[in-house]
Amino acid sequence: MSTFNFQITDLPASLHPLLHTIQPASTADGVAVLLFLLSALGYITRGRIWDKSDPNYRVYFERPQVLDGGSHSTATATRNIAQRLEEGNYQCVVFWGSQSGTSERLAEGLSRECASHFGINALAADLSDYDAESIGQISKEKFAIFILSTYGEGDPSDNTAGLWDWVKRVKDDNSKLHELRYLALGLGNSNYKYYNRVLDVVADALDDAGATALIPRQKADDANGGTEEDFQSWKDNVFALFRGMGYEEKSVEYQPSINIQFTAPEETKTHPHHVSVHHQKSSTCSAIVPLAIKSSRELFTAGDRNCVHMELDLGHHEVGYKTGDHIGIWPCNPEEEIRRLLEALGLEHRRQELFTVETLDETSKPKVPSPTTLETAFRHHLEICGPVSRKTFLDLAPFAPTPEAKAMLLGFGKDRERYEQLTSATHITLARLLHLASPEKPWTVLPLSFVLESLLSLQPRYYSISSSSVIAPRRITITALVVNRTIPGTSDSTIHGLTSNYLLSATKLPSNASIPTPSFQHTNSESVEGGRVFAHVRKSKFKLPITSSTPLILISAGTGFAPFRAFLAERAKLHAIGKPVGKMLLFFGCRSADSDFIYQEEMEKMKESLGEKLEIITAFSREGDRKVYVQDRVAAQSSKVLEMLDAGANMYICGKASMAREVDMKIEEAASEAKGLGEAEVKAWTDALKKRGKWRADVWG
């Protein structure tokens, strides 16, 4: 029989009496006593004996740009914005609520212009960095500016969550904000039903609580790419306000907000390849991970359009997903555009040299890691394929390499009509603009800091996951329409969908488009396809009901069917194992049955499997003499839709925002007629369904 050899003196004095009362009678009893004592020891010492601190623990909570050498190396000193304004001697704060980075860029630019043009010390602030309640403590001598994005179906950006909750409490509590002065601009898209809803909700709450709007709120509309022009118009009004408040405006030369320093050539041996310096793992978004491409196939080719199905392997990564979630794909820029930009800047010979970025303005955040190279920055971190704003034309003019280039830039920059004619006829990226203005002479005097400040940070593009986490928990499938739009009457003005072409290139599938697919640099792996893509998973509220017997109404067009493929597959699996499954009414629309009917065979098999539980209604917009759209089919079947909704069905709409808006109108019109409801009553009916999660939409512009 084994015995215990540990000494009572090895234990804390507080355990000595306890030890003497316990006399083990056998080996099993002895083991039990030892385990009990160790547990007690852990409780009393709170783990101090063996709990060694992880020296890298803090890294888990630092923003990536901090790790990359950015200036934000310390946490915000206070989460009270009123206190922060006083400590920093700021006269105003420019809050931004941003999902894609546009609001952030505009806010940072506006704060710099406040200082340079009017001497107003302005703080550009991420709303999530401060407690929203402290906004009400801002003194009347200062003022707040809000630039707020609305995305999806009237949803606030992730970093606006605190403000969103606070304004609701302000309204409910009837709080008073009599000292708060503010200005507000909303960024949205009028194709969406709830256009700029976030701006209206926030501004209405502030007004109701007694805050003073210094100028009327204004809305920027990105439906036709008008965000930049609308922002400039609003900024003109803001600057007019400043002049009226007694601030003297002065003209200033370009002042960089970052300092760029190239390293010696002998030091340029290696450099990091980061995907993003801004993305943060959060409760809604996973970390960015490289996912191997396990398989891919073409769903259809029609004219210049391709649609691909891609399967990604989650492998060993600590990333999971649930049916209905989104996957954010992080693309890289095409090699042709990288080369074009480097040539225009006269920096082709320095593409592999390392440089560091130091922010000179504490309100700015670096867009690229440090150190990095121009090639890496232009490939992985900056939106070099995006269109150029009219303001950029004017800002570039002082650095023009020739008088002709300067005159050209000023001519378009000062004339909105000429600018819109040019950009509607030609796809103008920064590189293409530089070549257009000065085709022979490179822009060697253009500061690289200006280039990095002018370009947006590269952002992920989101796709609805078309696989079920119940059936394939470690595999994610994407259904991507490859987008290429050629401007009529031009030879070099094809607008390639960046991420869709990046995915097509990664699959190695041939493109059916008449214009070649851009070339991208891909990261190899040991997968079947030999490649991988960087991605993260974002949680969605677009979820199946917990009870499988709940009826479903699924309304989609084109690749909007993607999440419904997962929904139906999951329901079919449950039905196959004998679980009760509710009736499903699926509306699906595309151009024609012969050209772009995606997953047609799968739908037919699911119909065979589910039988009367699944009814499929199709709409073809380019088949025969009459164009029939999804909303037309919904209108024709409105009595069935209303009957199912009244019986407790969940309704889901996925596709373009314009389609979803039309579907909403058809259902509301039908409800008004069938139920005898007025406009206000219909709105209350739809709002009640949406609040209970019975009416959900996952749409895009």
XYZ file of C-alpha atoms in Angstrom, residues 12-591:
580
model
C -0.708 27.092 4.734
C -1.350 27.242 8.480
C -5.043 27.729 7.827
C -5.230 24.137 6.511
C -3.454 22.445 9.449
C -6.587 21.905 11.597
C -8.433 20.569 8.579
C -5.665 18.094 7.836
C -5.689 16.660 11.364
C -9.404 15.947 11.160
C -8.984 13.881 7.983
C -7.460 10.423 8.428
C -7.280 8.459 5.161
C -8.114 4.786 5.628
C -7.111 3.551 2.181
C -5.236 4.579 -0.969
C -8.460 5.769 -2.579
C -9.309 7.813 0.503
C -5.817 9.233 0.501
C -6.055 10.321 -3.123
C -9.407 11.932 -2.415
C -7.973 13.792 0.565
C -5.004 15.017 -1.486
C -7.231 16.290 -4.274
C -9.458 18.019 -1.734
C -6.501 19.696 -0.065
C -5.046 20.870 -3.380
C -8.427 22.326 -4.329
C -8.662 24.089 -1.000
C -5.140 25.384 -1.414
C -6.014 26.779 -4.841
C -9.110 28.473 -3.439
C -7.320 30.054 -0.497
C -4.318 31.286 -2.489
C -6.439 32.232 -5.507
C -3.964 30.332 -7.648
C -1.040 32.582 -6.750
C 1.321 29.648 -6.278
C 1.090 28.194 -9.780
C -0.690 30.908 -11.728
C 2.183 32.496 -13.625
C 1.174 35.564 -15.600
C 1.377 35.365 -19.377
C 3.915 38.029 -20.463
C 2.035 38.410 -23.738
C -1.420 38.670 -22.161
C -1.758 42.365 -22.924
C -1.157 41.703 -26.618
C -4.536 40.003 -26.898
C -6.253 43.295 -26.209
C -4.052 45.705 -28.128
C -5.119 47.090 -31.443
C -3.067 45.719 -34.325
C -1.803 49.170 -35.292
C -0.249 49.442 -31.832
C 1.712 46.259 -32.462
C 2.800 47.619 -35.817
C 4.432 50.644 -34.297
C 1.607 53.146 -34.591
C 1.457 56.222 -32.429
C -1.446 54.895 -30.394
C 0.826 52.954 -28.119
C -1.130 53.777 -25.004
C -4.756 53.265 -24.205
C -7.114 56.201 -24.163
C -6.442 57.997 -20.883
C -10.124 58.440 -20.129
C -13.411 57.213 -21.514
C -15.072 60.487 -20.572
C -15.103 62.613 -23.725
C -15.873 65.827 -21.849
C -12.817 65.280 -19.656
C -10.713 64.405 -22.712
C -11.676 67.651 -24.435
C -10.738 69.657 -21.360
C -7.414 67.861 -20.854
C -6.411 68.251 -24.500
C -7.724 71.815 -24.810
C -9.937 70.724 -27.718
C -12.717 72.990 -28.928
C -14.725 70.265 -30.592
C -14.877 66.524 -31.151
C -15.567 64.862 -34.508
C -17.160 61.509 -33.711
C -17.245 58.827 -36.372
C -19.371 55.709 -36.645
C -18.003 53.617 -39.484
C -18.412 50.101 -40.856
C -16.266 50.371 -43.979
C -13.864 53.169 -43.000
C -15.411 56.050 -44.951
C -16.780 57.905 -41.913
C -13.470 57.472 -40.144
C -11.536 58.933 -43.072
C -13.905 61.884 -43.425
C -13.813 62.605 -39.695
C -10.033 62.543 -39.535
C -9.769 64.798 -42.592
C -12.338 67.233 -41.207
C -10.571 67.476 -37.842
C -7.310 68.367 -39.613
C -9.034 70.984 -41.769
C -10.695 72.529 -38.714
C -7.227 73.156 -37.317
C -5.473 74.198 -40.526
C -8.217 76.442 -41.917
C -9.709 77.934 -38.738
C -7.360 77.162 -35.871
C -10.041 75.014 -34.228
C -8.412 72.271 -32.181
C -10.593 69.270 -33.074
C -10.364 65.680 -31.834
C -11.366 62.893 -34.244
C -12.853 60.186 -32.044
C -13.944 56.590 -32.469
C -17.316 56.399 -30.729
C -16.365 53.096 -29.117
C -13.402 54.731 -27.343
C -15.647 56.822 -25.087
C -18.660 56.303 -22.855
C -21.658 57.726 -24.678
C -23.126 59.094 -21.449
C -20.211 61.523 -21.188
C -21.328 63.255 -24.406
C -24.010 64.923 -22.339
C -21.292 66.471 -20.152
C -19.640 68.418 -23.001
C -19.729 72.083 -22.024
C -21.625 74.683 -24.050
C -18.325 76.393 -24.983
C -17.465 73.338 -27.098
C -19.424 71.358 -29.685
C -19.677 67.863 -31.130
C -19.742 66.757 -34.757
C -21.197 63.365 -35.675
C -20.453 61.545 -38.947
C -22.559 58.393 -38.782
C -22.909 55.539 -41.255
C -26.010 53.431 -41.757
C -25.637 50.010 -43.281
C -27.878 47.018 -43.919
C -31.483 47.604 -42.974
C -30.992 50.745 -40.922
C -28.290 49.265 -38.718
C -25.611 51.267 -36.880
C -21.943 50.426 -37.368
C -20.336 48.130 -34.808
C -18.475 50.979 -33.098
C -21.729 52.964 -32.706
C -23.346 50.410 -30.379
C -22.730 52.458 -27.220
C -24.149 55.655 -28.722
C -27.128 53.708 -30.115
C -28.028 52.354 -26.670
C -27.499 55.727 -25.003
C -29.735 57.762 -27.305
C -32.551 55.310 -26.638
C -32.111 55.826 -22.903
C -31.916 59.586 -23.379
C -35.307 59.429 -25.061
C -36.838 57.038 -22.542
C -35.473 58.897 -19.504
C -36.379 62.308 -20.915
C -32.840 63.405 -20.100
C -31.909 66.990 -20.840
C -28.927 68.007 -22.960
C -29.461 71.747 -23.010
C -25.735 72.569 -23.076
C -24.834 70.226 -25.947
C -24.275 71.847 -29.352
C -23.811 69.573 -32.313
C -23.651 69.081 -36.095
C -24.467 65.823 -37.858
C -23.897 64.187 -41.226
C -25.214 60.754 -42.155
C -23.720 58.385 -44.708
C -26.176 56.010 -46.338
C -27.675 54.651 -49.534
C -31.142 55.620 -50.720
C -31.606 52.196 -52.317
C -32.200 50.952 -48.808
C -35.601 51.290 -47.186
C -34.168 52.776 -43.985
C -31.952 55.346 -45.667
C -29.740 57.127 -43.112
C -31.840 55.815 -40.239
C -28.941 56.005 -37.771
C -28.537 59.735 -38.371
C -32.255 60.372 -37.886
C -32.549 58.287 -34.718
C -29.511 59.914 -33.092
C -30.342 63.488 -34.145
C -34.011 63.146 -33.155
C -33.015 61.894 -29.713
C -30.542 64.732 -29.200
C -33.096 67.316 -30.321
C -35.803 65.853 -28.078
C -33.409 66.029 -25.128
C -32.778 69.732 -25.690
C -29.485 69.697 -27.614
C -28.931 72.454 -30.180
C -28.231 71.598 -33.832
C -25.961 74.374 -35.112
C -26.978 73.614 -38.723
C -29.628 71.210 -40.049
C -28.569 67.595 -40.349
C -27.545 66.494 -43.829
C -27.556 63.117 -45.578
C -24.954 61.785 -48.000
C -26.288 59.332 -50.577
C -24.019 56.642 -51.991
C -26.705 55.201 -54.313
C -24.973 56.825 -57.274
C -21.565 57.331 -55.703
C -22.451 60.762 -54.316
C -20.974 60.436 -50.830
C -17.906 62.574 -51.489
C -19.842 65.366 -53.199
C -22.490 65.402 -50.477
C -19.779 65.554 -47.836
C -18.099 68.490 -49.584
C -21.437 70.311 -49.770
C -22.059 69.739 -46.060
C -18.492 70.781 -45.215
C -19.029 74.068 -47.087
C -21.975 74.709 -44.764
C -19.873 73.798 -41.729
C -17.120 76.206 -42.764
C -19.714 78.936 -43.358
C -20.926 78.311 -39.811
C -17.388 78.672 -38.470
C -16.988 81.987 -40.271
C -20.285 83.121 -38.776
C -19.051 82.111 -35.321
C -16.115 84.507 -35.705
C -13.373 82.098 -36.725
C -11.050 83.536 -39.357
C -10.400 81.284 -42.343
C -6.917 81.071 -43.792
C -5.528 79.316 -46.832
C -2.883 76.758 -46.008
C -0.433 74.567 -47.804
C -0.488 70.814 -47.485
C 0.595 69.639 -44.048
C 1.221 65.900 -43.687
C -0.239 64.037 -40.735
C 2.308 61.228 -41.041
C 6.063 61.018 -41.391
C 7.503 58.376 -43.736
C 11.082 57.205 -43.351
C 12.758 54.716 -45.695
C 15.395 52.431 -44.206
C 18.836 51.745 -45.611
C 18.920 49.250 -48.511
C 20.952 46.720 -46.534
C 18.121 46.500 -44.003
C 15.478 45.504 -46.550
C 15.846 41.764 -46.169
C 12.406 40.814 -44.894
C 9.168 42.589 -44.249
C 5.853 41.547 -42.687
C 2.806 40.678 -44.776
C -0.180 41.740 -42.709
C -3.714 41.706 -44.049
C -5.043 44.582 -41.986
C -3.878 46.939 -39.271
C -7.387 47.930 -38.257
C -9.375 44.713 -37.981
C -10.033 43.620 -34.419
C -11.400 40.357 -33.136
C -14.633 41.139 -31.326
C -17.874 39.621 -30.119
C -19.245 39.879 -33.655
C -16.126 39.282 -35.772
C -13.525 36.537 -35.574
C -9.826 36.998 -36.157
C -8.539 37.034 -39.730
C -7.228 33.605 -40.740
C -5.935 32.047 -43.973
C -8.465 29.492 -45.236
C -7.504 26.800 -47.724
C -9.609 26.476 -50.883
C -10.734 22.849 -50.946
C -12.857 22.942 -54.091
C -14.516 25.317 -56.522
C -16.837 25.145 -59.482
C -18.573 27.460 -61.874
C -22.305 27.807 -61.339
C -22.955 29.562 -64.630
C -21.392 31.650 -67.368
C -23.573 34.113 -69.209
C -22.116 36.809 -71.396
C -19.468 38.579 -69.360
C -20.736 37.206 -66.061
C -19.377 34.343 -64.002
C -20.696 32.879 -60.782
C -18.461 30.659 -58.692
C -19.041 28.296 -55.807
C -16.055 27.979 -53.471
C -15.525 25.730 -50.470
C -13.118 26.876 -47.752
C -11.615 24.714 -45.021
C -11.596 26.122 -41.479
C -8.965 23.532 -40.627
C -7.330 23.910 -37.217
C -8.163 27.595 -36.839
C -10.126 28.642 -33.771
C -12.847 30.070 -35.968
C -16.348 28.710 -36.286
C -19.603 29.834 -37.810
C -23.341 29.390 -37.537
C -25.796 28.981 -40.374
C -26.687 32.432 -41.698
C -23.424 34.144 -40.746
C -21.292 36.225 -43.124
C -17.729 35.696 -44.225
C -15.521 38.725 -44.796
C -13.010 38.137 -47.593
C -9.864 40.280 -47.515
C -8.749 40.737 -51.122
C -5.506 42.111 -52.437
C -5.172 44.619 -55.255
C -4.344 43.437 -58.798
C -0.759 43.534 -59.967
C -1.592 45.771 -62.947
C -2.909 48.561 -60.717
C 0.038 48.287 -58.320
C 2.491 48.633 -61.196
C 0.526 51.528 -62.721
C 0.577 53.476 -59.446
C 4.273 52.887 -58.752
C 5.146 54.007 -62.282
C 3.034 57.149 -62.006
C 4.766 58.069 -58.754
C 8.208 57.295 -60.163
C 8.774 54.821 -57.345
C 9.029 51.523 -59.204
C 12.678 51.221 -58.172
C 11.741 51.520 -54.470
C 8.855 49.054 -54.381
C 10.763 46.581 -52.155
C 12.368 49.093 -49.791
C 11.196 49.099 -46.199
C 9.719 52.242 -44.699
C 8.143 53.190 -41.392
C 5.137 55.409 -40.743
C 4.908 57.725 -37.747
C 1.682 59.623 -37.111
C 2.207 63.313 -36.360
C -1.415 63.880 -35.358
C -2.644 61.987 -32.318
C -6.121 61.760 -33.829
C -4.853 59.800 -36.854
C -4.414 56.065 -37.123
C -1.863 54.457 -39.444
C -3.320 52.644 -42.439
C -0.274 50.462 -43.002
C 1.978 48.523 -40.624
C 5.526 49.587 -39.802
C 7.824 48.598 -41.252
C 6.430 47.665 -44.658
C 7.164 48.187 -48.346
C 5.344 50.148 -51.023
C 4.485 46.914 -52.777
C 2.909 45.464 -49.637
C 1.098 48.685 -48.754
C -0.417 49.009 -52.232
C -1.239 45.306 -52.473
C -2.708 44.539 -49.044
C -3.584 47.722 -47.189
C -4.880 50.536 -49.408
C -7.881 50.846 -51.750
C -5.939 51.773 -54.875
C -8.728 50.577 -57.223
C -11.388 52.929 -55.895
C -12.648 56.061 -57.662
C -11.081 59.443 -56.935
C -13.075 62.292 -55.414
C -13.264 65.764 -56.938
C -11.501 67.148 -53.875
C -8.500 64.936 -54.665
C -8.228 66.605 -58.089
C -7.866 69.974 -56.358
C -5.510 68.671 -53.675
C -3.220 67.113 -56.295
C -2.929 70.290 -58.384
C -0.113 71.959 -56.364
C 2.091 68.897 -56.939
C 1.454 68.554 -60.681
C 4.681 67.855 -62.613
C 3.653 70.120 -65.524
C 1.563 73.283 -65.955
C -0.732 71.330 -68.281
C -1.376 68.708 -65.617
C -2.172 71.391 -63.039
C -4.599 73.153 -65.385
C -6.332 69.867 -66.171
C -6.776 68.993 -62.491
C -8.077 72.434 -61.557
C -10.449 72.447 -64.516
C -12.167 69.239 -63.449
C -11.797 69.871 -59.724
C -13.577 73.237 -59.812
C -16.359 72.151 -62.155
C -18.643 69.475 -60.708
C -20.412 68.902 -64.038
C -17.136 68.328 -65.913
C -15.912 66.055 -63.136
C -19.078 63.942 -63.285
C -18.862 63.708 -67.083
C -15.283 62.457 -66.829
C -15.909 59.918 -64.079
C -19.071 58.600 -65.744
C -17.145 57.930 -68.964
C -13.868 56.675 -67.463
C -13.016 54.646 -64.393
C -10.645 57.000 -62.576
C -8.426 55.453 -59.918
C -5.571 57.449 -58.390
C -3.027 55.804 -60.689
C -5.158 56.388 -63.776
C -5.698 60.011 -62.815
C -1.972 60.603 -62.422
C -1.323 59.049 -65.834
C -4.197 60.969 -67.412
C -2.962 64.321 -66.098
C 0.712 63.672 -66.876
C 1.165 60.731 -69.272
C 4.899 61.268 -69.784
C 6.324 62.792 -66.617
C 6.060 60.969 -63.235
C 4.839 62.690 -60.073
C 8.162 62.700 -58.256
C 7.320 65.776 -56.158
C 4.056 64.332 -54.850
C 4.667 63.453 -51.171
C 4.183 59.774 -50.422
C 2.441 60.873 -47.228
C -0.229 62.545 -49.392
C -0.772 59.284 -51.274
C -1.168 57.240 -48.101
C -3.485 59.835 -46.547
C -5.667 60.116 -49.658
C -6.278 56.412 -50.174
C -8.805 54.495 -48.097
C -7.821 51.477 -46.057
C -8.522 48.222 -47.878
C -11.721 46.718 -46.489
C -13.199 43.216 -46.539
C -16.148 42.346 -48.747
C -18.879 40.312 -47.087
C -20.664 37.277 -48.482
C -23.540 35.324 -47.008
C -22.292 31.852 -46.147
C -24.128 29.311 -48.299
C -23.340 26.235 -46.196
C -24.945 24.883 -43.032
C -22.856 24.709 -39.873
C -24.931 21.708 -38.779
C -24.014 19.707 -41.881
C -20.509 21.087 -42.521
C -19.202 22.715 -39.313
C -15.602 23.022 -40.564
C -16.324 23.961 -44.175
C -17.643 27.307 -45.425
C -19.012 27.776 -48.910
C -19.247 31.070 -50.783
C -21.487 31.896 -53.733
C -19.921 34.833 -55.579
C -21.080 36.639 -58.696
C -18.013 37.902 -60.560
C -18.718 41.517 -61.399
C -17.214 43.369 -64.364
C -18.826 46.551 -65.632
C -17.623 48.110 -68.863
C -18.420 51.769 -69.425
C -20.016 52.023 -72.888
C -17.910 53.619 -75.616
C -14.589 53.173 -73.846
C -11.685 50.812 -74.351
C -9.884 50.995 -70.984
C -12.697 51.585 -68.537
C -13.776 48.215 -67.239
C -14.589 48.325 -63.559
C -13.559 44.956 -62.175
C -15.239 43.839 -58.986
C -12.177 43.614 -56.774
C -13.031 40.738 -54.450
C -15.120 38.695 -56.872
C -12.298 38.719 -59.436
C -9.809 37.980 -56.665
C -11.858 34.907 -55.726
C -12.212 33.834 -59.355
C -8.468 34.137 -59.807
C -7.889 32.064 -56.661
C -10.083 29.222 -57.954
C -8.061 28.936 -61.171
C -11.354 28.570 -63.045
C -11.425 30.108 -66.527
C -13.326 33.373 -66.917
C -16.038 33.618 -69.540
C -15.707 37.390 -69.669
C -14.431 38.969 -72.892
C -11.994 41.036 -70.801
C -9.178 39.114 -69.031
C -9.376 38.628 -65.291
C -6.882 40.869 -63.434
C -3.852 39.081 -62.038
C -3.495 38.763 -58.274
C -0.805 37.454 -55.977
C -2.104 34.444 -54.071
C -0.819 32.629 -51.026
C -0.255 28.927 -51.679
C -1.267 26.127 -49.337
C -1.463 22.359 -49.353
C -5.147 22.365 -50.326
C -6.604 20.732 -53.388
C -6.739 24.056 -55.195
C -3.273 25.031 -54.034
C -4.370 28.407 -52.714
C -5.949 30.124 -49.760
C -7.726 33.359 -48.951
C -7.696 35.527 -45.852
C -11.067 35.844 -44.193
C -12.961 36.333 -40.968
C -16.453 35.346 -39.863
C -19.014 37.949 -38.830
C -22.048 36.990 -36.793
C -25.440 37.704 -38.285
C -28.999 37.953 -37.001
C -30.171 36.205 -40.172
C -30.881 32.938 -38.352
C -33.278 30.036 -38.604
C -35.836 29.810 -35.782
C -34.940 27.429 -32.975
C -38.066 25.381 -33.595
C -37.778 23.453 -36.854
C -41.550 23.274 -37.206
C -41.782 27.061 -37.683
C -42.910 27.810 -41.278
C -40.516 29.820 -43.456
C -40.995 32.350 -46.252
C -37.732 32.761 -48.196
C -37.509 35.552 -50.786
C -34.356 35.906 -52.881
C -32.909 36.906 -56.233
C -29.600 35.823 -57.776
C -26.873 35.113 -55.248
C -29.280 36.242 -52.537
C -30.253 32.560 -52.506
C -26.912 31.744 -50.813
C -28.074 31.689 -47.154
C -31.306 29.932 -48.167
C -29.250 27.107 -49.662
C -27.940 26.576 -46.124
C -31.397 26.969 -44.560
C -32.986 24.408 -46.882
C -30.123 21.937 -46.524
C -30.457 22.074 -42.756
C -34.223 21.616 -42.864
C -33.873 18.735 -45.345
C -31.420 17.009 -43.003
C -33.802 17.366 -40.060
C -36.681 16.064 -42.165
C -34.603 13.051 -43.237
C -33.991 11.998 -39.621
C -37.655 12.324 -38.730
C -37.759 15.742 -37.077
C -40.893 17.878 -37.643
C -40.300 20.529 -40.297
C -42.549 23.498 -41.033
C -43.776 24.453 -44.489
C -41.337 26.493 -46.586
C -42.312 28.890 -49.367
C -39.294 29.839 -51.503
C -39.301 32.685 -54.025
C -36.290 32.750 -56.336
C -35.591 35.143 -59.180
C -32.922 35.370 -61.870
C -32.672 36.371 -65.530
